[in-house]
Amino acid sequence: MSTHIALFFRLYNPLRIYGVFRFLLTIFLLIKRKEHFLGVRPLSPPMLLGIIQQLGTSFIKLSQVLATRTDFFDAAYIHELRKLHDQIPQMSPKDFQTVFKRAFGNGAIFVEFEHEAMASASIGQVHRATLAVDNQQVAVKLRRNAIAFMVTQDIRILSFFHHLFRPLFSDYTRNSVESVLEAFATMILQEVDMARELENLEHFRGVYATTQVRFPVPYPEYSCADALVMSFEEGYRFDDRAHLQKLDISFHDLMEKLVMFYTEQMLVKGYFHADPHPGNLLVNRQGELILLDFGMVTRIPRRIRIATIQLVKSAYERNYENLVSAARKLGIITEDAPADELQDLAEQIFDIFDDNSLNASSMQQLATDLLGSMKQMPFKLPQETIYIMRASAIVEGLGTTYIENFNGIKDILPILKQNLSRALEKENVVGKLLKEGRQFPMTLLKVQKIVDQMYDDEFTVRLNREDKLQLLDAVKSYLRQMLISVILIVSGLFVLDSSLRHALPAGVLLMLAGILKALRLR
C-alpha cells in the first residue's frame, strides 16, 4: 500500500501532469495541423522525445504505436518517435523479491532460478529456471512490481485529456487519434496481466495448431497475474543473419512459412499477434519458426478484414463507388464526408495502386504512400488496418535480409490473393438460423406489438417523476463540476503564460485542481 501511495504522488506530480498535457496537446495539434491552442504551440520533435522518455512506460508504449502512423505525423516527428525503445534495466533486488514471493512463495517449484534476467523491458523481464518436478528448463516472465497500478493511473490521465481535446477533431472520420488511444488502453492493460498473456498463448496454440509455427508450452498451474511460466525455447533471432546462415535451412521455405502464418492471421482467423518484431521470432537448429511474447494480441473482426480486402480490390480496379463503400465500412469516413475531399482521396489512392507504381514499390512504400495520402485530409485508417500494414512491412523487411530482391508486392501479394477465397467464405450460419427459427414466433409477436404501438402513437419510453428528477439532477451536477474543472484548467494555462510572480507553481496547481476534479467525475 505504501508503494502505491508513493507512486500515486509521483504519477500525479503537477509537473508530470503538465508534461502529459504538453505531450497530448502536441499530438492533437500535429494531427489537426493547428499551429497552437490557447497560445501553446506543439513541442519540437527532440523535445517531444524527451518528454515521452520522462513520462515512462505507458507513454513510451503509446508513442511506439504512434510511430507507425505516418498519416498522423511529418517525417521529423516519425524519425524521433522511432528512436524509442522499452529496453530498461531489470528490477531492483527488492522489487524482484516482492514479485517473486507473490508469484511463487518460497520458490519450491524450482530447483534452479537464474536471478540475472535474460531480457528486461518496461512491462516485465524474463528469467531461465528449472522445474523441480521434472527438471524441465522453463522461461519465467515476471511482471514489474506495481506496473499494473502505474499503467491504470496513466490511462485515467490520458482519458481525461482525450476528452478535453476531442472537440479539436474532424467529424468526418471515426479513426483519428481517439481510436488509437482506446485501442492502446485496451492493449496495454492486457499486456501488464500475465494471466491474460497465458490465455493468449493457449488460444494461439489452439487456433494455429496446424500451422508450421512452434509456440512455447505454457504451465498454467505455476502461472498467475505476476508470472508466466512456459517452456524454454532455444533459437536464434530471425534477423540474426550470421548464425542462421550457418544452419542447413532453406530461407525460401522459412519465408513461405512466415508469410502463410501471417496470411492466416490477417485474412482468415483474425486472431492477430500485433507485435511481430524480429526479437519475437526465433529459428531453431531444425529450421522451425518459433513465435514468442503474446502480450500484444488483438482480434481483427471479419467485417474489418473483408472491408480491407474490398478497399484494396476497388483501389486496384479504380472503382470509386466500391472504394467509398469499403472506406465507410472501415470507418475511414462517415456519411457526411465532403464529396470533393472524397474524390481527392480516391484519386490519390488510385495513383498509388496503379500497375506501374506497384511494380516499383515495396510493401513499406505502399503503406507509407497510402498513409501519406491521408495526411492532409480528415480521413484516417482504423488501427486494425495499421496492424496489418505494419506486419506486412515487417515480414517484407525480414525477407530482404535473406532473399535477394525480395519484395512485398511481388512476393507476398500473390500468396494473399491465393487465400482470398478462404477469407471471403461465408460464416457457418446453420446454427444461427436454427436458433433464430426457434425464437421466431415470439420475436414476431413482439415486433407486431411494437409496430402497433408506433402506429397508434403509443410507443413511448416512460420514467417516473423520481427517476426524471434524479436524472436531471445528475446531469446538472455533472455539467456544473465539469465547467468548474475546465475553468480551473484554462485559468492555469493563462497563469502559466503570464508574467505574474510565481506563475509556474500557481498555474500548475490550478491545472492539477481542475484535473483532479474531473477525474472524480469518472
XYZ file of C-alpha atoms in Angstrom:
522
model
C 0.000 0.000 0.000
C 2.823 2.417 0.867
C 4.373 1.716 -2.563
C 1.114 2.626 -4.294
C 0.737 5.829 -2.265
C 4.266 6.947 -3.165
C 3.627 6.044 -6.815
C 0.338 7.945 -6.807
C 2.022 11.177 -5.739
C 4.794 10.631 -8.283
C 2.365 9.938 -11.142
C 0.148 12.906 -10.255
C 3.037 15.282 -9.660
C 1.907 18.660 -11.110
C 4.932 18.914 -13.383
C 4.325 15.383 -14.703
C 0.639 16.177 -15.318
C 1.732 19.261 -17.226
C 4.124 17.047 -19.209
C 1.212 14.747 -20.152
C -0.793 17.808 -21.182
C 2.026 19.078 -23.442
C 2.573 15.595 -24.920
C -1.060 15.012 -25.844
C -1.669 18.601 -26.936
C 1.293 18.265 -29.302
C -0.120 15.023 -30.727
C -3.559 16.547 -31.243
C -2.240 19.756 -32.789
C 0.066 17.894 -35.188
C -2.724 15.645 -36.404
C -5.155 18.550 -36.770
C -2.446 20.693 -38.417
C -3.058 23.563 -35.991
C -0.284 25.967 -35.035
C -1.366 26.491 -31.425
C -4.096 26.064 -28.812
C -4.692 28.999 -26.462
C -1.231 30.235 -27.438
C 0.502 26.922 -26.637
C 2.447 25.525 -29.609
C 3.409 21.889 -30.357
C 6.700 20.630 -28.951
C 9.596 20.229 -31.363
C 10.500 16.600 -32.277
C 13.502 16.390 -29.869
C 11.511 17.995 -27.031
C 8.610 15.603 -27.633
C 11.001 12.641 -27.465
C 12.460 13.948 -24.202
C 9.065 14.350 -22.531
C 7.968 10.850 -23.606
C 11.091 9.341 -22.049
C 10.458 11.255 -18.819
C 6.812 10.158 -18.611
C 7.732 6.473 -18.637
C 6.366 3.097 -19.703
C 2.797 3.898 -20.782
C 3.820 6.840 -22.918
C 6.780 5.032 -24.491
C 4.444 2.175 -25.465
C 1.831 4.620 -26.823
C 4.450 6.517 -28.804
C 5.759 3.287 -30.344
C 2.233 2.725 -31.682
C 2.023 6.337 -32.887
C 5.382 5.917 -34.670
C 3.610 3.610 -37.154
C 1.150 6.355 -38.120
C 2.798 8.231 -40.960
C -0.676 9.563 -41.737
C -0.533 11.469 -38.438
C 2.961 12.997 -38.347
C 5.632 14.592 -40.501
C 8.907 12.785 -41.177
C 10.827 14.692 -38.481
C 8.458 13.509 -35.727
C 8.336 9.934 -37.060
C 12.157 9.874 -37.060
C 12.304 10.869 -33.372
C 9.474 8.547 -32.266
C 11.210 5.563 -33.873
C 14.183 6.106 -31.565
C 12.068 4.977 -28.617
C 12.620 1.545 -27.132
C 11.489 -0.031 -23.884
C 14.661 -1.960 -23.031
C 15.465 -0.853 -19.488
C 17.483 -2.264 -16.561
C 15.970 -5.168 -14.656
C 14.051 -4.711 -11.403
C 15.849 -3.831 -8.210
C 16.543 -6.804 -5.891
C 13.828 -5.560 -3.531
C 11.189 -5.349 -6.264
C 12.276 -8.710 -7.659
C 11.875 -10.400 -4.273
C 8.440 -8.803 -3.808
C 7.155 -10.051 -7.164
C 8.812 -13.478 -6.914
C 7.402 -14.143 -3.436
C 3.930 -13.013 -4.509
C 4.048 -15.341 -7.521
C 5.883 -18.405 -6.165
C 6.068 -18.119 -2.370
C 9.339 -19.719 -1.293
C 10.074 -20.830 -4.859
C 9.932 -24.556 -4.049
C 8.669 -25.357 -7.558
C 12.155 -24.541 -8.905
C 15.424 -26.386 -8.309
C 17.257 -23.564 -10.051
C 16.306 -19.979 -10.856
C 18.701 -17.537 -12.536
C 18.284 -14.162 -10.836
C 20.000 -12.356 -13.701
C 17.312 -11.604 -16.284
C 17.886 -12.775 -19.875
C 15.827 -9.864 -21.184
C 14.332 -6.838 -19.492
C 11.673 -4.479 -20.828
C 9.253 -1.910 -19.449
C 6.463 -4.378 -18.612
C 8.469 -7.349 -17.391
C 11.641 -9.401 -17.540
C 12.462 -12.994 -18.465
C 14.495 -15.489 -16.407
C 15.715 -19.025 -17.100
C 14.735 -21.612 -14.481
C 14.485 -25.367 -13.919
C 11.337 -27.015 -12.542
C 11.673 -29.302 -9.517
C 9.034 -31.772 -10.693
C 10.782 -32.932 -13.892
C 13.995 -30.875 -14.259
C 12.454 -29.204 -17.307
C 14.029 -25.909 -18.347
C 11.496 -23.079 -18.461
C 11.335 -19.381 -19.204
C 9.702 -17.303 -16.481
C 8.307 -13.900 -17.395
C 7.895 -11.714 -14.303
C 5.746 -8.596 -14.294
C 7.423 -5.491 -12.907
C 6.342 -4.522 -9.420
C 3.342 -2.120 -9.378
C 3.390 -1.744 -13.187
C -0.350 -2.524 -13.415
C -1.138 0.287 -10.954
C 1.079 2.728 -12.853
C -0.484 1.873 -16.225
C -4.025 2.121 -14.834
C -3.374 5.609 -13.462
C -1.742 6.719 -16.721
C -4.784 5.501 -18.662
C -7.023 7.633 -16.404
C -4.869 10.701 -17.040
C -4.798 10.034 -20.792
C -8.583 9.552 -20.833
C -9.157 12.897 -19.161
C -7.030 14.842 -21.641
C -8.511 12.831 -24.506
C -11.989 14.091 -23.583
C -10.636 17.611 -23.155
C -9.031 17.720 -26.638
C -11.622 15.669 -28.514
C -13.539 18.710 -29.919
C -10.428 19.604 -31.930
C -11.022 16.714 -34.319
C -12.943 16.196 -37.522
C -16.354 14.542 -37.572
C -15.609 13.014 -40.971
C -13.754 10.013 -39.559
C -14.122 7.598 -36.661
C -10.455 6.561 -36.783
C -8.448 9.536 -35.595
C -6.225 9.548 -32.526
C -9.103 8.746 -30.160
C -9.423 5.252 -31.683
C -5.671 4.755 -31.262
C -5.892 5.782 -27.592
C -8.830 3.465 -26.959
C -7.128 0.521 -28.685
C -3.878 1.261 -26.843
C -5.610 1.405 -23.437
C -7.194 -1.996 -24.044
C -3.939 -3.484 -25.329
C -1.598 -2.282 -22.580
C -3.977 -3.304 -19.778
C -3.886 -6.803 -21.264
C -0.117 -6.685 -21.623
C 0.505 -5.997 -17.923
C -1.545 -9.054 -16.915
C 0.463 -12.277 -17.221
C -2.727 -14.314 -16.730
C -4.140 -12.677 -19.864
C -0.939 -13.421 -21.775
C -1.283 -17.053 -20.691
C -4.793 -17.098 -22.192
C -3.468 -15.578 -25.420
C -0.694 -18.177 -25.668
C -3.083 -21.073 -25.051
C -5.540 -19.674 -27.613
C -2.794 -19.232 -30.224
C -1.654 -22.811 -29.699
C -5.212 -23.989 -30.316
C -6.217 -21.756 -33.235
C -2.923 -22.143 -35.140
C -2.093 -25.726 -34.184
C -1.936 -26.826 -37.835
C 0.406 -24.053 -38.980
C 4.117 -24.732 -39.346
C 4.941 -22.475 -36.412
C 6.082 -23.522 -32.955
C 4.806 -21.921 -29.734
C 6.081 -22.237 -26.156
C 4.260 -24.749 -23.942
C 2.625 -22.912 -21.020
C 2.462 -24.152 -17.418
C -0.847 -22.701 -16.169
C -0.530 -24.456 -12.804
C 2.534 -22.310 -11.998
C 1.422 -19.058 -13.671
C -0.528 -16.091 -12.276
C -1.101 -12.368 -12.879
C 2.526 -11.671 -11.852
C 4.282 -14.502 -13.687
C 4.033 -16.626 -16.820
C 5.896 -19.959 -16.824
C 6.465 -21.637 -20.203
C 8.874 -23.969 -21.934
C 12.297 -22.542 -22.731
C 12.703 -22.302 -26.498
C 16.214 -22.350 -27.952
C 16.813 -20.472 -31.183
C 18.319 -17.503 -32.960
C 16.548 -14.235 -33.672
C 15.039 -14.158 -37.141
C 17.281 -11.219 -38.085
C 20.483 -12.902 -36.765
C 21.845 -13.483 -40.248
C 25.335 -14.526 -39.132
C 24.100 -17.548 -37.140
C 21.170 -18.544 -39.347
C 23.287 -18.715 -42.498
C 25.378 -21.420 -40.809
C 22.289 -23.650 -40.463
C 21.259 -26.044 -43.216
C 17.826 -24.492 -43.812
C 16.020 -23.028 -46.804
C 15.281 -19.340 -46.334
C 12.694 -19.508 -49.124
C 10.811 -22.196 -47.162
C 11.204 -20.202 -43.953
C 9.771 -17.051 -45.541
C 6.906 -19.033 -47.053
C 6.039 -20.365 -43.572
C 6.119 -16.852 -42.140
C 4.022 -15.317 -44.932
C 1.451 -18.135 -44.771
C 1.222 -17.777 -40.986
C 0.523 -14.053 -41.150
C -1.876 -14.558 -44.054
C -3.801 -16.963 -41.819
C -3.861 -14.363 -39.041
C -4.682 -11.319 -41.182
C -7.230 -12.730 -43.612
C -8.680 -15.967 -42.286
C -8.678 -16.301 -38.493
C -8.446 -12.659 -37.449
C -6.650 -13.541 -34.197
C -3.574 -11.425 -34.606
C -0.118 -11.140 -32.998
C 0.293 -7.353 -33.026
C 3.988 -7.197 -32.114
C 5.852 -9.260 -34.745
C 9.292 -7.648 -34.417
C 12.383 -9.835 -35.028
C 13.042 -10.325 -31.300
C 9.746 -12.209 -31.005
C 10.603 -14.579 -33.885
C 13.205 -17.311 -33.389
C 14.522 -20.046 -35.671
C 15.917 -23.214 -34.083
C 18.539 -25.592 -35.483
C 15.828 -27.750 -37.056
C 14.620 -24.744 -39.076
C 11.401 -24.376 -37.063
C 9.876 -20.919 -36.739
C 9.127 -20.017 -33.084
C 6.805 -17.184 -32.033
C 7.240 -15.551 -28.609
C 5.583 -12.843 -26.464
C 1.784 -12.898 -26.505
C 1.148 -9.714 -24.539
C 0.019 -7.710 -27.582
C -2.649 -9.802 -29.257
C -5.718 -8.361 -30.919
C -8.752 -9.578 -32.803
C -9.448 -8.214 -36.268
C -13.211 -8.547 -36.837
C -14.290 -10.277 -40.025
C -16.030 -7.102 -41.256
C -12.700 -5.226 -40.976
C -10.831 -7.975 -42.822
C -13.400 -8.120 -45.609
C -13.641 -4.315 -45.912
C -9.834 -4.035 -46.088
C -9.752 -6.587 -48.919
C -12.556 -4.722 -50.712
C -10.734 -1.408 -50.278
C -7.549 -2.757 -51.881
C -9.502 -4.511 -54.645
C -11.551 -1.407 -55.525
C -8.402 0.771 -55.456
C -6.659 -1.605 -57.857
C -9.731 -1.628 -60.141
C -10.201 2.162 -59.837
C -13.815 1.652 -58.722
C -14.843 4.853 -56.946
C -18.223 3.660 -55.612
C -16.818 0.450 -54.138
C -13.838 2.333 -52.679
C -16.111 4.778 -50.842
C -18.333 1.921 -49.661
C -15.365 -0.005 -48.249
C -13.977 3.173 -46.646
C -17.297 3.743 -44.895
C -17.382 0.148 -43.643
C -13.889 0.611 -42.216
C -14.887 3.859 -40.521
C -12.315 5.844 -42.512
C -15.092 8.246 -43.436
C -18.633 8.964 -42.282
C -21.769 9.526 -44.319
C -21.436 13.330 -44.244
C -17.820 13.494 -45.502
C -17.441 16.207 -48.198
C -17.673 14.816 -51.745
C -14.782 16.910 -53.093
C -12.375 15.651 -50.432
C -13.572 12.075 -51.030
C -12.795 12.460 -54.727
C -9.304 13.813 -53.986
C -8.607 10.923 -51.605
C -9.825 8.356 -54.138
C -7.641 9.776 -56.921
C -4.545 9.652 -54.718
C -5.275 6.039 -53.739
C -5.890 5.081 -57.379
C -2.485 6.538 -58.284
C -0.794 4.534 -55.532
C -2.354 1.268 -56.748
C -1.577 1.930 -60.404
C 0.217 -1.065 -62.028
C 3.393 0.930 -62.723
C 3.522 2.226 -59.147
C 3.001 -1.237 -57.668
C 5.731 -2.761 -59.791
C 8.220 -0.217 -58.499
C 7.044 -0.269 -54.856
C 7.811 -2.249 -51.748
C 5.190 -3.128 -49.129
C 6.730 -0.491 -46.852
C 6.493 2.116 -49.609
C 2.902 1.119 -50.341
C 1.959 1.573 -46.672
C 3.831 4.882 -46.477
C 2.168 6.215 -49.623
C -1.302 5.128 -48.521
C -0.943 6.741 -45.106
C 0.685 9.816 -46.616
C -2.285 10.308 -48.946
C -4.456 10.854 -45.874
C -2.091 13.176 -44.028
C -3.668 16.416 -45.253
C -7.238 15.108 -45.088
C -9.643 14.403 -42.209
C -9.649 10.671 -43.014
C -7.662 8.063 -41.066
C -7.281 4.285 -41.288
C -8.529 2.128 -38.386
C -5.850 0.804 -36.064
C -6.607 -2.809 -37.097
C -5.652 -1.993 -40.687
C -2.472 -0.291 -39.448
C -1.538 -3.513 -37.625
C -1.963 -5.465 -40.880
C 0.145 -2.986 -42.864
C 2.839 -2.879 -40.177
C 3.072 -6.676 -40.005
C 3.278 -6.881 -43.799
C 6.105 -4.339 -43.873
C 7.998 -6.189 -41.107
C 7.632 -9.514 -42.915
C 8.928 -7.871 -46.074
C 11.901 -6.450 -44.155
C 12.751 -9.906 -42.806
C 12.547 -11.341 -46.322
C 15.003 -8.816 -47.718
C 17.511 -9.913 -45.048
C 17.990 -13.299 -46.699
C 16.440 -13.292 -50.180
C 17.852 -11.015 -52.857
C 15.257 -8.730 -54.456
C 12.531 -9.918 -52.056
C 9.588 -7.571 -52.463
C 6.329 -7.471 -50.526
C 4.245 -6.552 -53.540
C 5.848 -9.141 -55.821
C 6.332 -11.986 -53.333
C 3.649 -11.537 -50.638
C 0.578 -10.267 -52.528
C 0.310 -13.404 -54.737
C 0.079 -15.566 -51.597
C -2.537 -13.206 -50.152
C -4.551 -13.452 -53.382
C -4.442 -17.270 -53.272
C -6.087 -17.161 -49.833
C -8.726 -14.517 -50.561
C -11.390 -17.153 -51.206
C -10.850 -18.584 -47.698
C -11.071 -15.102 -46.183
C -14.281 -14.330 -48.084
C -16.024 -17.591 -47.177
C -19.393 -17.063 -45.552
C -19.604 -17.842 -41.856
C -21.468 -21.014 -40.892
C -24.985 -19.775 -40.311
C -26.826 -23.093 -39.893
C -26.652 -22.959 -36.116
C -27.689 -19.310 -36.067
C -30.664 -19.990 -38.353
C -31.884 -22.891 -36.193
C -31.667 -20.746 -33.070
C -33.436 -17.821 -34.697
C -36.075 -20.177 -36.111
C -36.994 -21.435 -32.652
C -37.307 -17.866 -31.362
C -39.092 -16.515 -34.440
C -42.747 -16.835 -33.243
C -42.068 -14.858 -30.050
C -39.955 -12.321 -31.947
C -42.770 -11.832 -34.479
C -45.310 -11.187 -31.734
C -43.023 -8.611 -30.087
C -42.389 -6.845 -33.384
C -46.120 -6.748 -34.163
C -46.871 -5.234 -30.754
C -44.198 -2.546 -31.167
C -45.397 -1.686 -34.685
C -48.994 -1.404 -33.462
C -47.940 0.900 -30.640
C -45.921 3.090 -33.015
C -48.809 3.231 -35.477
C -51.177 4.335 -32.707
C -48.650 6.866 -31.349
C -48.485 4.847 -28.155
C -44.813 3.871 -28.302
C -43.188 5.841 -25.507
C -40.390 5.459 -23.010
C -41.648 6.293 -19.537
C -39.795 7.411 -16.440
C -41.474 8.088 -13.150
C -41.161 11.547 -11.595
C -38.475 10.487 -9.112
C -36.312 8.990 -11.876
C -36.713 12.098 -14.034
C -35.690 14.402 -11.211
C -32.770 12.157 -10.281
C -31.558 12.055 -13.890
C -31.839 15.837 -14.294
C -30.041 16.463 -11.004
C -27.233 14.091 -12.006
C -26.799 15.797 -15.396
C -26.829 19.283 -13.840
C -24.292 18.250 -11.198
C -22.005 16.636 -13.799
C -22.092 19.690 -16.087
C -21.517 22.055 -13.162
C -18.467 20.127 -11.949
C -17.095 19.764 -15.492
C -17.458 23.521 -16.036
C -15.535 24.218 -12.830
C -12.846 21.768 -13.940
C -12.460 23.402 -17.359
C -12.348 26.892 -15.790
C -9.578 25.796 -13.400
C -7.503 24.239 -16.179
C -7.897 27.174 -18.572
C -7.110 29.600 -15.749
C -3.969 27.601 -15.019
C -2.894 27.832 -18.662
C -3.347 31.590 -18.717
C -1.435 31.969 -15.442
C 1.412 29.846 -16.834
C 1.535 32.079 -19.886
C 1.545 35.272 -17.801
C 4.401 37.234 -16.277
C 2.966 37.064 -12.758
C 5.236 36.262 -9.868
C 5.167 32.548 -9.008
C 3.236 31.925 -12.223
C 4.598 28.379 -12.656
C 3.532 26.878 -9.301
C 0.228 28.782 -9.272
C -0.653 27.726 -12.814
C 0.298 24.109 -12.234
C -1.740 23.971 -9.002
C -4.802 25.380 -10.761
C -4.459 22.804 -13.550
C -3.957 19.962 -11.073
C -7.067 21.038 -9.128
C -9.080 21.009 -12.345
C -7.765 17.597 -13.393
C -8.436 16.004 -10.002
C -11.974 17.396 -10.003
C -12.552 15.963 -13.481
C -11.138 12.572 -12.503
C -13.644 12.401 -9.638
C -16.441 12.607 -12.216
C -15.427 9.365 -13.924
